[in-house]
XYZ file of C-alpha atoms in Angstrom:
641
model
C -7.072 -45.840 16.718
C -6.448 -42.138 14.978
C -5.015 -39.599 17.379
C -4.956 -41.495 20.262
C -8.879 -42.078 20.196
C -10.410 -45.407 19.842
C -12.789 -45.323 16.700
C -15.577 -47.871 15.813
C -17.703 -48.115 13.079
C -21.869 -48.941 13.909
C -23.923 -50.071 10.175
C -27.350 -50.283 10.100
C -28.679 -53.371 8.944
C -32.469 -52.537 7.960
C -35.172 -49.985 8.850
C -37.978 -51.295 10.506
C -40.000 -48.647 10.545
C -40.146 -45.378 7.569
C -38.237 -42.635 8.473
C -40.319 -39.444 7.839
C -38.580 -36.271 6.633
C -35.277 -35.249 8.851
C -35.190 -38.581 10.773
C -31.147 -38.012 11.483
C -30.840 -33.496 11.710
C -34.588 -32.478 12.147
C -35.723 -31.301 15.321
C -38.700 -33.178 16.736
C -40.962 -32.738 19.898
C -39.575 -35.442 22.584
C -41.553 -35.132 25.766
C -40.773 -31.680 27.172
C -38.005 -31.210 25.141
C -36.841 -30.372 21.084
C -34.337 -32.080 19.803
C -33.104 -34.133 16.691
C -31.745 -37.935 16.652
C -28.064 -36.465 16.019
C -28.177 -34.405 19.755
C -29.078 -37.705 21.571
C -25.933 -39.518 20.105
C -22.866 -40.080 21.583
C -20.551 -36.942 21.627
C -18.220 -37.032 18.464
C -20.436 -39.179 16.091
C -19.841 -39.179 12.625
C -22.945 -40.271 10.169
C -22.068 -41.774 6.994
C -24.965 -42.070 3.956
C -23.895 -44.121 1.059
C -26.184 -44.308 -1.968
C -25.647 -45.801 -5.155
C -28.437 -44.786 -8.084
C -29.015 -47.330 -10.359
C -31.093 -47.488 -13.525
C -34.577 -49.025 -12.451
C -34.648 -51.348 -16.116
C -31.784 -53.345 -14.616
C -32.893 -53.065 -11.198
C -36.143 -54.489 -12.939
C -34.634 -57.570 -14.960
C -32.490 -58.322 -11.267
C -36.016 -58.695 -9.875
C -37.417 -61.317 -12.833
C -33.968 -63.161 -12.347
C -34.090 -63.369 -8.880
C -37.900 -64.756 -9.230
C -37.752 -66.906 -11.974
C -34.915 -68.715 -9.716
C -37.495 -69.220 -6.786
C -38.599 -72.540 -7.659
C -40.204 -75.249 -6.310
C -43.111 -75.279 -3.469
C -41.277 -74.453 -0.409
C -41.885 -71.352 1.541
C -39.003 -69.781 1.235
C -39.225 -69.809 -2.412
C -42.895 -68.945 -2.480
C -42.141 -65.901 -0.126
C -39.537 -64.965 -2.086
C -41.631 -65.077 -5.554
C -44.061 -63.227 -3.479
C -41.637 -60.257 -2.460
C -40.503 -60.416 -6.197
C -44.133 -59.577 -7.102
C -44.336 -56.382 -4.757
C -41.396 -55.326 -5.871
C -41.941 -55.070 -9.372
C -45.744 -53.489 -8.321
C -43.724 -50.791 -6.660
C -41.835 -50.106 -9.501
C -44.756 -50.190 -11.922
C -46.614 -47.321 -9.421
C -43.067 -44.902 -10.323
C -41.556 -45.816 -6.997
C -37.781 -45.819 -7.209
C -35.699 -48.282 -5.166
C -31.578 -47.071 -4.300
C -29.317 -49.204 -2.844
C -26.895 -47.733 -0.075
C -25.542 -47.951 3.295
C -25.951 -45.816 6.788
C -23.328 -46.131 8.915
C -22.234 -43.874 12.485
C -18.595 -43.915 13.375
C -18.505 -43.646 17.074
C -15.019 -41.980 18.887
C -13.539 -42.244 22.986
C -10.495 -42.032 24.901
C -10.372 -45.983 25.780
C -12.453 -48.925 24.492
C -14.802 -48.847 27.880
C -16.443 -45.960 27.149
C -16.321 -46.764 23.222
C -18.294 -50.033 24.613
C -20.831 -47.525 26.530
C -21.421 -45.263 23.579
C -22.017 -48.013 21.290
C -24.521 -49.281 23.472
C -26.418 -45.862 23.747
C -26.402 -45.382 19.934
C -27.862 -48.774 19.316
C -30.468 -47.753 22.018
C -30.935 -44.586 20.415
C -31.291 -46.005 16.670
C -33.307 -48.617 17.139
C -36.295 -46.613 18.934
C -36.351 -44.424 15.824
C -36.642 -46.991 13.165
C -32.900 -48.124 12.444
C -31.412 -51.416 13.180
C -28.211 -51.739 13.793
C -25.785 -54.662 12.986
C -25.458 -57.187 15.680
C -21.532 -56.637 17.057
C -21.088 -60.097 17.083
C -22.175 -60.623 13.464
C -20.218 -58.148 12.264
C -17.219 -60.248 11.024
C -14.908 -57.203 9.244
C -15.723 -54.378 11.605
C -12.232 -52.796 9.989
C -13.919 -52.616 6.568
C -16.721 -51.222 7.282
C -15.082 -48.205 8.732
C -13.259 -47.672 5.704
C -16.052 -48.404 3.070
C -18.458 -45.751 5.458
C -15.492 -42.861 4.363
C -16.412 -40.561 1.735
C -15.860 -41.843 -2.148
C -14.485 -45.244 -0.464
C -17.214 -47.851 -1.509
C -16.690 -49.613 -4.878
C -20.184 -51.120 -5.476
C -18.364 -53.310 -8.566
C -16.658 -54.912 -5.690
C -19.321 -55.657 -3.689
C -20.993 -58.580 -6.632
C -22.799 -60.404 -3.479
C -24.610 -56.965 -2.779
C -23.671 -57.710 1.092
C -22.728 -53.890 2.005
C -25.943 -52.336 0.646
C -29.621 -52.488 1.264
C -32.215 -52.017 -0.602
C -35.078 -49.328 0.307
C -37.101 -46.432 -1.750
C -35.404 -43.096 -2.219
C -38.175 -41.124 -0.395
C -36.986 -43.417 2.631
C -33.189 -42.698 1.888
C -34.239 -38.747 1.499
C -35.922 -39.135 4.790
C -32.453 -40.143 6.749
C -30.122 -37.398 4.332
C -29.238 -34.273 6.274
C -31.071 -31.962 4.166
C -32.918 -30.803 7.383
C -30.864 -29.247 10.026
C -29.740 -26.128 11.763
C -29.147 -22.809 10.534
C -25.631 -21.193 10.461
C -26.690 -17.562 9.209
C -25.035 -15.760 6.820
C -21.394 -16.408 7.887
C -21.074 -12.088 8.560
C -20.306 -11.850 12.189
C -22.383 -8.631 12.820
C -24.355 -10.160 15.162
C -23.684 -13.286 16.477
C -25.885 -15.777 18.548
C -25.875 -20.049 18.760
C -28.049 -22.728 17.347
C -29.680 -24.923 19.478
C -26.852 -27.432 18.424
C -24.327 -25.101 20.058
C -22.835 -23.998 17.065
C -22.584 -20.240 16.136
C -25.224 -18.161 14.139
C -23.879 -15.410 12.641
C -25.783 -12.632 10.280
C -25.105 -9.060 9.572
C -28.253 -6.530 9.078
C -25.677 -3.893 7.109
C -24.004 -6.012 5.014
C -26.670 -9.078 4.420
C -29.557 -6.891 3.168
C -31.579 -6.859 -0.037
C -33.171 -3.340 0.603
C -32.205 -2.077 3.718
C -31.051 -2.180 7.498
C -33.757 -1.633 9.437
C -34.817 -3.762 11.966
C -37.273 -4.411 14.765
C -36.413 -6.181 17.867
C -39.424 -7.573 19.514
C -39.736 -9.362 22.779
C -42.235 -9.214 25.405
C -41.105 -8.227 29.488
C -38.784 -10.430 30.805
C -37.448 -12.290 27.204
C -33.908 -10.570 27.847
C -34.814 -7.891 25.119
C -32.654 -4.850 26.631
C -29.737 -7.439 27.032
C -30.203 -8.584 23.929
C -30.072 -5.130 22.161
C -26.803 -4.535 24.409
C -25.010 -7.425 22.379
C -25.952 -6.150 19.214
C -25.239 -2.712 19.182
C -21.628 -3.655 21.396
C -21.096 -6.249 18.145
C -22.269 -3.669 15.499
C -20.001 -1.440 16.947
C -16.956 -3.417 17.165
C -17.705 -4.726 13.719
C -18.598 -1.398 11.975
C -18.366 1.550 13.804
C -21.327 3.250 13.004
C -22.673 6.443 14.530
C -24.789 5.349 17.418
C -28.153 7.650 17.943
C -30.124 5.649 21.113
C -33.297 7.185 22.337
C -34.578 5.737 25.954
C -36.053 6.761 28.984
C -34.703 6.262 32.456
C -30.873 6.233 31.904
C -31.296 2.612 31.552
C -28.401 2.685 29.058
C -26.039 5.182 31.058
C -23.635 1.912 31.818
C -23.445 1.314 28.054
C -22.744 4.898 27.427
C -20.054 4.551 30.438
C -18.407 1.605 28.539
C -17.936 3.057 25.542
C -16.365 5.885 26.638
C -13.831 3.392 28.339
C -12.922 2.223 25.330
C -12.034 5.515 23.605
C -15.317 6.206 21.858
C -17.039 9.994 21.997
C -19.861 9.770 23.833
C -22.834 13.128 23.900
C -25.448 12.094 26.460
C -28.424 14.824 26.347
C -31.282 15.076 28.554
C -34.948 16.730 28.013
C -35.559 18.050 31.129
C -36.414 21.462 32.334
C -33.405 23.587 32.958
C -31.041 21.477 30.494
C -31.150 23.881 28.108
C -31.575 21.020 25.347
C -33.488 22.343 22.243
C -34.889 20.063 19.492
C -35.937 22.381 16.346
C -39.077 20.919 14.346
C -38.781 23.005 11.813
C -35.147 22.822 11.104
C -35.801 22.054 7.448
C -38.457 24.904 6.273
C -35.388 26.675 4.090
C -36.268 23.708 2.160
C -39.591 25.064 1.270
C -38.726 27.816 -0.652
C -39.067 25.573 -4.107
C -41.829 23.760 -3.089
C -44.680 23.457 -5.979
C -48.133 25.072 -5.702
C -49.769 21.683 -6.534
C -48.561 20.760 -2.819
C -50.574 23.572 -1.596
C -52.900 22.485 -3.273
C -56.130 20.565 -0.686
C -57.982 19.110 -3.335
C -54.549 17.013 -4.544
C -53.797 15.902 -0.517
C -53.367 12.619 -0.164
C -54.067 11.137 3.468
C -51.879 11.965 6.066
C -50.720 8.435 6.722
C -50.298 7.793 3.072
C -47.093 6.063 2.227
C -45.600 5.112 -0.953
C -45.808 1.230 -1.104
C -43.073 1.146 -3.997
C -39.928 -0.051 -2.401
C -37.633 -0.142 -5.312
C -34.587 2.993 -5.691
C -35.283 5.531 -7.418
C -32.505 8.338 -7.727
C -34.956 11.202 -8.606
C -37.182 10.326 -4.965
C -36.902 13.009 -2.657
C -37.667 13.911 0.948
C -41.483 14.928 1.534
C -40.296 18.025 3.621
C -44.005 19.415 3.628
C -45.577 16.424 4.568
C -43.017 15.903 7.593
C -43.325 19.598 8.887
C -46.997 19.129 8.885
C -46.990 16.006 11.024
C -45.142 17.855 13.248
C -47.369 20.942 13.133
C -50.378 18.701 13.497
C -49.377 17.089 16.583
C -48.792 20.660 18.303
C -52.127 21.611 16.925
C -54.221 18.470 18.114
C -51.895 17.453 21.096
C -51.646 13.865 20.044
C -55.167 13.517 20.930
C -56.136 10.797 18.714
C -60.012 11.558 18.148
C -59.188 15.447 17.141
C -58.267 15.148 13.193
C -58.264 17.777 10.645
C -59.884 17.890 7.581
C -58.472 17.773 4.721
C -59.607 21.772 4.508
C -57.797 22.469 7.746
C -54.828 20.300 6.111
C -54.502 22.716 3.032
C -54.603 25.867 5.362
C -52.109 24.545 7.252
C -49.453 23.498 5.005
C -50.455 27.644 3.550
C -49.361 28.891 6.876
C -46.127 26.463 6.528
C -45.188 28.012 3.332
C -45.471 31.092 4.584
C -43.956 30.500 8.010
C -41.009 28.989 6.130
C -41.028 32.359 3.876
C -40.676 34.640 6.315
C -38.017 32.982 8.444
C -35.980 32.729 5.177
C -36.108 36.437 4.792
C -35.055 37.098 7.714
C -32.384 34.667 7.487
C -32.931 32.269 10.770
C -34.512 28.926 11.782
C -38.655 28.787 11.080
C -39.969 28.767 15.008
C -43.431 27.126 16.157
C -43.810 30.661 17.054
C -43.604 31.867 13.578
C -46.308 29.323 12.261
C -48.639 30.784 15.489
C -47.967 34.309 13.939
C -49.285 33.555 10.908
C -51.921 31.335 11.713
C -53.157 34.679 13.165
C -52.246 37.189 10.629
C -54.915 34.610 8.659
C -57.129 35.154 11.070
C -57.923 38.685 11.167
C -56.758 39.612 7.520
C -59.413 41.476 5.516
C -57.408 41.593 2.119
C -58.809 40.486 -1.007
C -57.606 38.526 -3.907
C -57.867 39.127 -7.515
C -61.456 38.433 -7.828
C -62.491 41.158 -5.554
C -63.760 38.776 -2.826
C -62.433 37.696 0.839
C -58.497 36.241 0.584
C -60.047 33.845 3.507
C -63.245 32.589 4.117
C -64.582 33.555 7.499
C -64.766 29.630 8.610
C -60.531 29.287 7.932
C -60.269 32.657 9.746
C -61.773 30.889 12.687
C -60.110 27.656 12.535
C -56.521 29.496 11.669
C -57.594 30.941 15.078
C -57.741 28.096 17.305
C -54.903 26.557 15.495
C -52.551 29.527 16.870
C -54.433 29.565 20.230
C -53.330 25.510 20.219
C -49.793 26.231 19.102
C -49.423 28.734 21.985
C -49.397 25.795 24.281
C -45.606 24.883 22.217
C -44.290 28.520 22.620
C -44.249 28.819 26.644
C -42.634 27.185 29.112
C -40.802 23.722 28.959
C -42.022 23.148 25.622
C -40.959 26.990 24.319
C -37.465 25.754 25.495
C -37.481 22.898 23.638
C -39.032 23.371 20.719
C -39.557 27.224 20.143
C -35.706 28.093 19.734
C -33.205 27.455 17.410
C -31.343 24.674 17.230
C -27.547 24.165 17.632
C -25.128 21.876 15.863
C -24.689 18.980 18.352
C -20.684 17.646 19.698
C -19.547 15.325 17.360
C -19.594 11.949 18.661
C -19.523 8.252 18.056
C -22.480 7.865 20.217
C -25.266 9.984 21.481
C -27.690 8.542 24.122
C -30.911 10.656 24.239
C -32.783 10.210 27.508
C -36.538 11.252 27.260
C -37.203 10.099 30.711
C -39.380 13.614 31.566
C -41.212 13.275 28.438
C -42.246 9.900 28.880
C -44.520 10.364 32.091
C -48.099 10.434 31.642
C -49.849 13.364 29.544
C -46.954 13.846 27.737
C -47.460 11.631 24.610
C -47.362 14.158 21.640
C -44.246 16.419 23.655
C -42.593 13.023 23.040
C -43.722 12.621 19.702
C -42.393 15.850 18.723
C -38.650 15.400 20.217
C -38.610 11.896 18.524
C -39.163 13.762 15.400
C -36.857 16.636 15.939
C -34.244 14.107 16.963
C -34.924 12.335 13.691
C -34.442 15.406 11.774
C -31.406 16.335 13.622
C -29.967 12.738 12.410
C -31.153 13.347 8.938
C -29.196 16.508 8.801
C -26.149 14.487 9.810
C -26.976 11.825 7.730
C -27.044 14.270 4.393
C -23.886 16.036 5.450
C -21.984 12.633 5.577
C -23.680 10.757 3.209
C -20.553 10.356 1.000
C -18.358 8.589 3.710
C -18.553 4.775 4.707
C -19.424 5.292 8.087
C -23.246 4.052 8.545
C -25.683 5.860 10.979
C -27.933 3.730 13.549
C -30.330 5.482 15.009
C -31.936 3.030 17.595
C -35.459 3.854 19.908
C -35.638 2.030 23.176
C -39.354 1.321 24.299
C -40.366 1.937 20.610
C -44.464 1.301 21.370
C -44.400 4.528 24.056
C -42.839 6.745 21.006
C -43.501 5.875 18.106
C -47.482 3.901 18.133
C -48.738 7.764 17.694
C -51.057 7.508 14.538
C -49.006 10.863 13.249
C -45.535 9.264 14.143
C -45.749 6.022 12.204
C -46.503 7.552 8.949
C -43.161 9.820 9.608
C -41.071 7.544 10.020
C -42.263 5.385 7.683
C -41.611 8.400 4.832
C -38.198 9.440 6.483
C -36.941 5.615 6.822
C -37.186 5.254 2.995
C -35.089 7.951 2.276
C -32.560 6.909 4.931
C -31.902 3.980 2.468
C -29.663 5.663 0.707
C -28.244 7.714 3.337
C -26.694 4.504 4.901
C -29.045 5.445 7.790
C -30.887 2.583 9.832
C -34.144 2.955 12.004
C -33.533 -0.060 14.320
C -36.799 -0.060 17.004
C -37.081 -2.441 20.002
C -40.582 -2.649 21.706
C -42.028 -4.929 24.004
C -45.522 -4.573 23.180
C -46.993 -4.699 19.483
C -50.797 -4.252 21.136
C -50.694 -0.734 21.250
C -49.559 0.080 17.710
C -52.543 1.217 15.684
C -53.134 -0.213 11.833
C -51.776 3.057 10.516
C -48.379 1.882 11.342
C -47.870 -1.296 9.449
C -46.234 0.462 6.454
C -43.277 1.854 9.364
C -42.528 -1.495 10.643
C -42.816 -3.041 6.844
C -39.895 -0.955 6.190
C -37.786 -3.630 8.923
C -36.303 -6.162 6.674
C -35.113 -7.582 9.872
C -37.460 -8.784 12.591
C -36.178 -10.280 15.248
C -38.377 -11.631 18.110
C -37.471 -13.478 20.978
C -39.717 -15.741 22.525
C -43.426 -14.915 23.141
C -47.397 -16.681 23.686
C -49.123 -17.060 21.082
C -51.112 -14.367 21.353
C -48.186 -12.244 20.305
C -47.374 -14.197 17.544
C -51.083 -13.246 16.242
C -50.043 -9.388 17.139
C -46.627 -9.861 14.948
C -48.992 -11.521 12.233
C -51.551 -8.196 12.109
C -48.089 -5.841 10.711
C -46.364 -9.054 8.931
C -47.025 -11.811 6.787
C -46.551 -15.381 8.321
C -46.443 -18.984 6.689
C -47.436 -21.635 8.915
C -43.915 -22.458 9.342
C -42.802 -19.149 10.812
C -45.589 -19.361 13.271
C -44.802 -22.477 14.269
C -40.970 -21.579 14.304
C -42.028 -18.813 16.512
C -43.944 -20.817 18.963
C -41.212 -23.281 19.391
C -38.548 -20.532 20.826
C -38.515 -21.135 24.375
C -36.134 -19.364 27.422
C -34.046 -22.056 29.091
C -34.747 -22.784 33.093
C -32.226 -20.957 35.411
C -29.248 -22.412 36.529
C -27.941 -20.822 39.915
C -30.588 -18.229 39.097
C -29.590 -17.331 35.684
C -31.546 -18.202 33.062
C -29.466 -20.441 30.862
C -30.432 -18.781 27.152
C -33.083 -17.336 25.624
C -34.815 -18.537 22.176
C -35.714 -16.490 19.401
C -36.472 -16.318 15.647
C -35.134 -13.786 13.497
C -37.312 -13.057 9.868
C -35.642 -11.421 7.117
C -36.332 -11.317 3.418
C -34.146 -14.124 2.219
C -34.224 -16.313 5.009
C -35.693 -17.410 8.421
C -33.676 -19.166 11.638
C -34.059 -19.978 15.007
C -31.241 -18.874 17.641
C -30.726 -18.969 21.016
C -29.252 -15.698 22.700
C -26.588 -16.013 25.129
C -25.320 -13.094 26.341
C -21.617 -13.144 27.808
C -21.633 -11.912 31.420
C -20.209 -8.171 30.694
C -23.146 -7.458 28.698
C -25.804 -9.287 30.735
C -24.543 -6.901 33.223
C -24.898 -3.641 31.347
C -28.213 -4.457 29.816
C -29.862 -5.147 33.417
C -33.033 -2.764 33.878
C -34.979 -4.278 36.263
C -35.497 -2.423 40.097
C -33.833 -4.872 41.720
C -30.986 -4.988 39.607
C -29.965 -1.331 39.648
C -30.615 -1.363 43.887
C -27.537 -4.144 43.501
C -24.841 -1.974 41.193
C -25.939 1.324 43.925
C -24.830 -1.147 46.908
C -21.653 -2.305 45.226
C -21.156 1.308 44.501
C -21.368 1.970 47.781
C -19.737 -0.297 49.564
C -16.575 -0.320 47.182
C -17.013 3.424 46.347
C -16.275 3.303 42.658
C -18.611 4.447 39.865
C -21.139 2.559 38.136
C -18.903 0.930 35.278
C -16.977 -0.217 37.538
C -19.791 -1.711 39.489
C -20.915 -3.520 36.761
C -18.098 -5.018 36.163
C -18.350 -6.396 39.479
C -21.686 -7.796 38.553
C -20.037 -9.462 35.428
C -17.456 -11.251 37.568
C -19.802 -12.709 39.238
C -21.891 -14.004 36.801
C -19.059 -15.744 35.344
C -18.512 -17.115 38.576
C -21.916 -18.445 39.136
C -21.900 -19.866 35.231
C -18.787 -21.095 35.547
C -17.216 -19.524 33.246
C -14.691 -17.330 35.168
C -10.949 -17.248 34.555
C-alpha cells in the first residue's frame, strides 16, 4: 500500500506473438475506434521496461554451454540442442538478442477492484501478444514490484536468469514507448488536448523558424469559427497583440463585446453606404517619388503574380510599393473580372500613369486619389506632345487604351465606391482590437470592391505596423472567410509580397477559410508563406485540395484522415479532431472549446435566433446573452459550478 492505494505488480512472462512498432503508446485502428494498448488499461497503470544489453560473444559461448550440456537422446535434450542451433543461426544473420523484463504496476482504492483491474489487464495483454505471469505462480509478488522500479534490478543478482527473458531487440523496440502522443511545444499560446487527454500546447509567435503566419482550415460544420475564437481569446491573454479581424456579418460582434468587458479598446468599422468609412489605396504613392526608371521600365516586368521564392532575411529587402499600387489599380481597371488581363504593354503604361499620379499628389502635398490616376490616364490620352526624337510622346494605340482605363476607373470615383476609396484617408482610434465588417461588400457582384478594401485595410495595418515596429507588441491581422477575399488571382500575389515584409514588422497574416476549391494556382506562394497550418477534420477530397498548395508525406495524409469530430453528447458534439503542420513538427489534437467561447464563436441561423430570444425575454444585451448560452452548456456537459 503507498498513499492509501493498494498497488500490485503484473510481469509478463513471454510474448507469444511479435509486437510490431508501438505495441504499448501507438495508436492503432480497433473496430470503429483509435486507440493504443496503454488507453484500454486500467486507470493509473504504470509500465515498466527493463533491458539489460549484453555483449553477443558471451551471449554466444552461453549458447554452446548450454548445448554442449544437452546430452543424451531424450527430447527434451534434443529440443533443447535444437533451439541452441536457431539461436546461434540468428545470431550469425546479425540479429541481436537483449535480455529484460516488462512489467505494469496496477493501483485502486481496495483490493476488489485491484482484483478487477488485474483481470482486465491480463485480458487486455494477452490479446495483443503478451503473457502475463500466472498470479498463482508468482511466488514473490513483493519483489517484483520493487525490481520493475527504475535503476532497481541488479542482473549480477539474478545468476539463475529467472527475472529476465530473452527476445530480439527489434521485439523489445517494438514494446518501448518511443511512439506516443504529442505534447507540443510546452508555450501555452494556444492550447488544445491529445487524444490521451493530456494538454497540447504550441505558440505560433514564439515557436517559429520564419514566421507567424498561419492558416486555419476546416470545412462547414468542423467548429472552425469556434475554434478561431479560442485562439485569438488565448493569443490575447498570452500576448496582447493588436487584433485586426476582417469578417462579414457581425459574426464576431460578441467577441468584440467581450473584450471590451474586459478593459480592452475596441474600433468596430463598417463598409456600408452612409458610414462614412474610407479605405485609401493609394496611401503609400509619397513613396514613389525615388522609385527607379528600370521599374518603369515594360520590357524588365516581371509577371504580376511573380513572387520572390527566397525566404531567407535580408535587411536591404524592401516593400514593392509599385507593384502593390498596381494590383490595386488593376483590379479597378479590370473589375476583378478574371478573363480581362493586361498586357504587359498596358502594365508599363500603367505603372507611367502611377508615377505620375503619385507626382502630382506630392506637389500638391495630399493623398494620391483613384481620381488622380483617372486624370492622368486621360491627360495620356489626348496629349499631342512630342519627345526628344521629334515623334509622338504616345503611340495612338496607348492613347486609346489610357482611355478606357480612365473610363474603367470612373466606375471607383462615384458613388459608394468614390466614398470609400476616392478620399483621403484618416488615422484610425487607437485600439487593441479593430473588427472590420465587410458584410455589404461581400454580396454578389461585389468581388473586386472587396478586394480593394482588403487591400486598403492591409495597407492601413502596414502603416501601423512601420510606425510601431520598434515596440514588442506584435500585430495580428486575421481574415474571416479567407476564400471569398482573398482567392482573387490579383489578391494572392499581394499578400503574398506584403506578408514577407511583415516578417520583420512582427506582423502576422493569420487566414481561416472553409473552402480551399476556389483558390486558383496563382495563390500557392500566399498560403506557402503560413508556417502554421492548421486543419481540422475533413474528406479526403480536401486533404487532396490542402495537398495542391502544400507538400504532404504519406504520413501527414494519413494523420489528416484519421482526425475525426466526436458524436454529440446531449447535443453537443463532444470534441473536434484536427492536425496542425508546421515546419519543425506535425501533431494531432483534439479541440475542445470551454463553454464561454463555444458560445461566442456560434454563427449558425439557428444559433443567433436563440441569443435574440434570450435577449428578449431577459432584456439584456447580447454579451450578456451569451453568457447565458455558456451556462448552459456547462450545464448540459456537466461541467457547471
Amino acid at each position: 500500500w503507498f498513499d492509501n492505494m493498494a498497488h500490485r505488480a503484473v510481469p509478463v512472462e513471454r510474448l507469444t506473438s511479435a509486437p510490431g512498432p508501438g505495441c504499448l503508446t501507438g495508436e492503432k485502428p480497433r473496430g470503429e475506434h483509435i486507440n493504443a494498448l496503454m488507453d484500454m488499461m486500467p486507470p493509473g497503470t504504470l509500465a515498466c521496461l527493463t533491458l539489460m544489453v549484453q555483449p553477443q560473444n558471451v551471449l554466444e559461448e552461453e549458447f554452446k554451454q548450454q548445448g554442449k550440456k544437452s546430452l543424451g537422446d531424450n527430447l527434451d535434450s534434443e529440443m533443447a540442442r535444437e533451439q541452441v542451433g536457431e539461436a546461434l543461426e540468428w545470431l550469425k544473420q546479425k540479429h541481436k538478442l537483449y535480455r529484460g523484463a516488462l512489467t505494469f504496476i496496477i493501483r485502486a482504492p481496495d483490493m476488489s477492484t485491484l482484483d478487477r483491474y488485474q483481470l482486465s489487464l491480463s485480458t487486455t495483454l494477452m490479446n495483443d501478444g503478451l503473457q502475463p505471469v500466472n498470479p498463482e505462480h508468482e511466488l514473490t509478488p513483493l519483489n517484483t514490484l520493487l525490481r520493475a522500479l527504475p535503476m532497481c534490478f541488479n542482473p549480477e543478482m539474478d545468476t539463475n536468469r529467472w527475472y529476465t527473458w530473452l527476445t530480439f531487440v527489434q521485439h523489445f523496440a517494438g514494446v518501448a514507448p518511443i511512439y506516443g502522443r504529442s505534447t507540443g511545444t510546452g508555450h501555452p499560446g494556444l492550447t488544445f488536448f491529445n487524444r490521451g487527454g493530456e494538454l497540447l500546447n504550441f505558440d505560433p509567435i514564439k515557436d517559429r523558424i520564419q514566421s507567424a503566419h498561419k492558416l486555419l482550415f476546416g470545412p462547414t460544420g468542423a467548429g472552425k469559427s469556434a475554434t478561431l475564437t479560442v485562439e485569438l481569446c488565448q493569443q490575447m491573454a498570452i500576448h496582447r497583440p493588436r487584433l485586426f479581424l476582417v469578417e462579414s456579418g457581425n459574426s464576431f460582434g460578441p467577441l468584440a463585446d467581450y473584450y471590451s468587458s474586459l478593459g480592452l479598446t475596441v474600433n468596430k468599422v463598417s463598409i456600408k453606404p452612409g458610414k462614412g468609412t474610407c479605405l485609401p489605396v493609394f496611401a503609400d504613392a509619397h513613396l514613389l517619388r525615388d522609385i527607379s526608371d528600370e521599374a518603369l521600365d515594360e520590357s524588365q516586368l516581371r509577371d504580376i503574380d511573380d513572387v520572390d521564392d527566397d525566404e531567407e532575411d535580408d535587411d536591404e529587402e524592401k516593400r514593392d510599393i509599385l507593384g502593390e499600387m498596381e494590383i490595386a489599380a488593376v483590379l479597378m481597371v479590370t473589375g476583378g473580372d478574371r478573363d480581362e488581363k493586361l498586357s504587359r504593354a498596358d502594365r508599363g503604361l500603367l505603372r507611367k500613369a502611377l508615377k505620375m499620379a503619385a507626382d502630382m499628389a506630392y506637389d500638391e502635398n495630399r493623398q494620391m486619389l483613384p481620381e488622380d490616376l483617372k486624370t492622368v490616364l486621360e491627360s495620356i490620352s489626348t496629349d499631342k506632345s512630342l519627345n526628344d526624337k521629334g515623334s509622338s510622346r504616345w503611340h495612338p494605340k496607348m492613347q486609346s487604351r489610357a482611355s478606357e482605363m480612365a473610363l474603367a476607373l470612373e466606375l471607383m470615383t462615384e458613388g459608394f465606391e468614390g466614398e470609400l476609396f476616392n478620399r483621403e484617408g484618416e488615422a484610425w482610434p487607437e485600439a487593441d482590437v479593430t473588427i472590420v465588417d465587410l458584410g455589404y461588400l461581400a454580396r454578389e457582384g461585389y468581388e473586386s470592391q472587396m478586394a480593394l478594401a482588403v487591400i486598403s485595410l492591409a495597407n492601413t495595418v502596414n502603416h501601423i505596423a512601420e510606425r510601431d515596429q520598434h515596440d514588442d507588441r506584435d500585430i495580428v491581422f486575421t481574415i474571416d472567410e479567407a476564400h471569398v477575399v482573398t482567392a482573387n488571382p490579383l489578391v494572392s500575389p499581394y499578400f503574398a509580397k506584403i506578408s514577407k515584409m511583415w516578417r520583420k514588422l512582427g506582423t502576422w497574416l493569420w487566414l481561416a477559410t472553409q473552402n480551399l476549391k476556389d483558390y486558383p494556382d496563382t495563390a500557392e506562394k500566399m498560403l506557402n508563406m503560413a508556417e502554421w497550418w492548421i486543419c481540422l477534420t475533413m474528406p479526403p477530397d480536401e486533404i487532396e485540395q490542402i495537398a495542391r498548395f502544400r507538400s504532404l508525406t504519406e504520413e501527414q495524409k494519413a494523420m489528416l484522415a484519421s482526425a475525426r469530430k466526436g458524436e454529440k453528447k446531449n447535443g453537443i458534439p463532444c470534441y473536434t479532431e484536427g492536425v496542425v503542420l508546421a515546419r519543425n513538427w506535425n501533431a494531432l489534437f483534439r479541440s475542445v472549446p470551454p463553454s464561454l467561447y463555444l458560445a461566442l464563436g456560434m454563427t449558425e441561423k439557428d444559433e443567433k435566433a436563440q441569443r435574440r430570444k434570450l435577449m428578449k425575454t431577459h432584456q439584456c444585451s447580447e454579451l450578456e446573452a451569451v453568457f447565458m448560452v455558456a451556462r448552459n452548456l456547462d450545464e448540459r456537459r456537466g461541467v457547471s459550478v
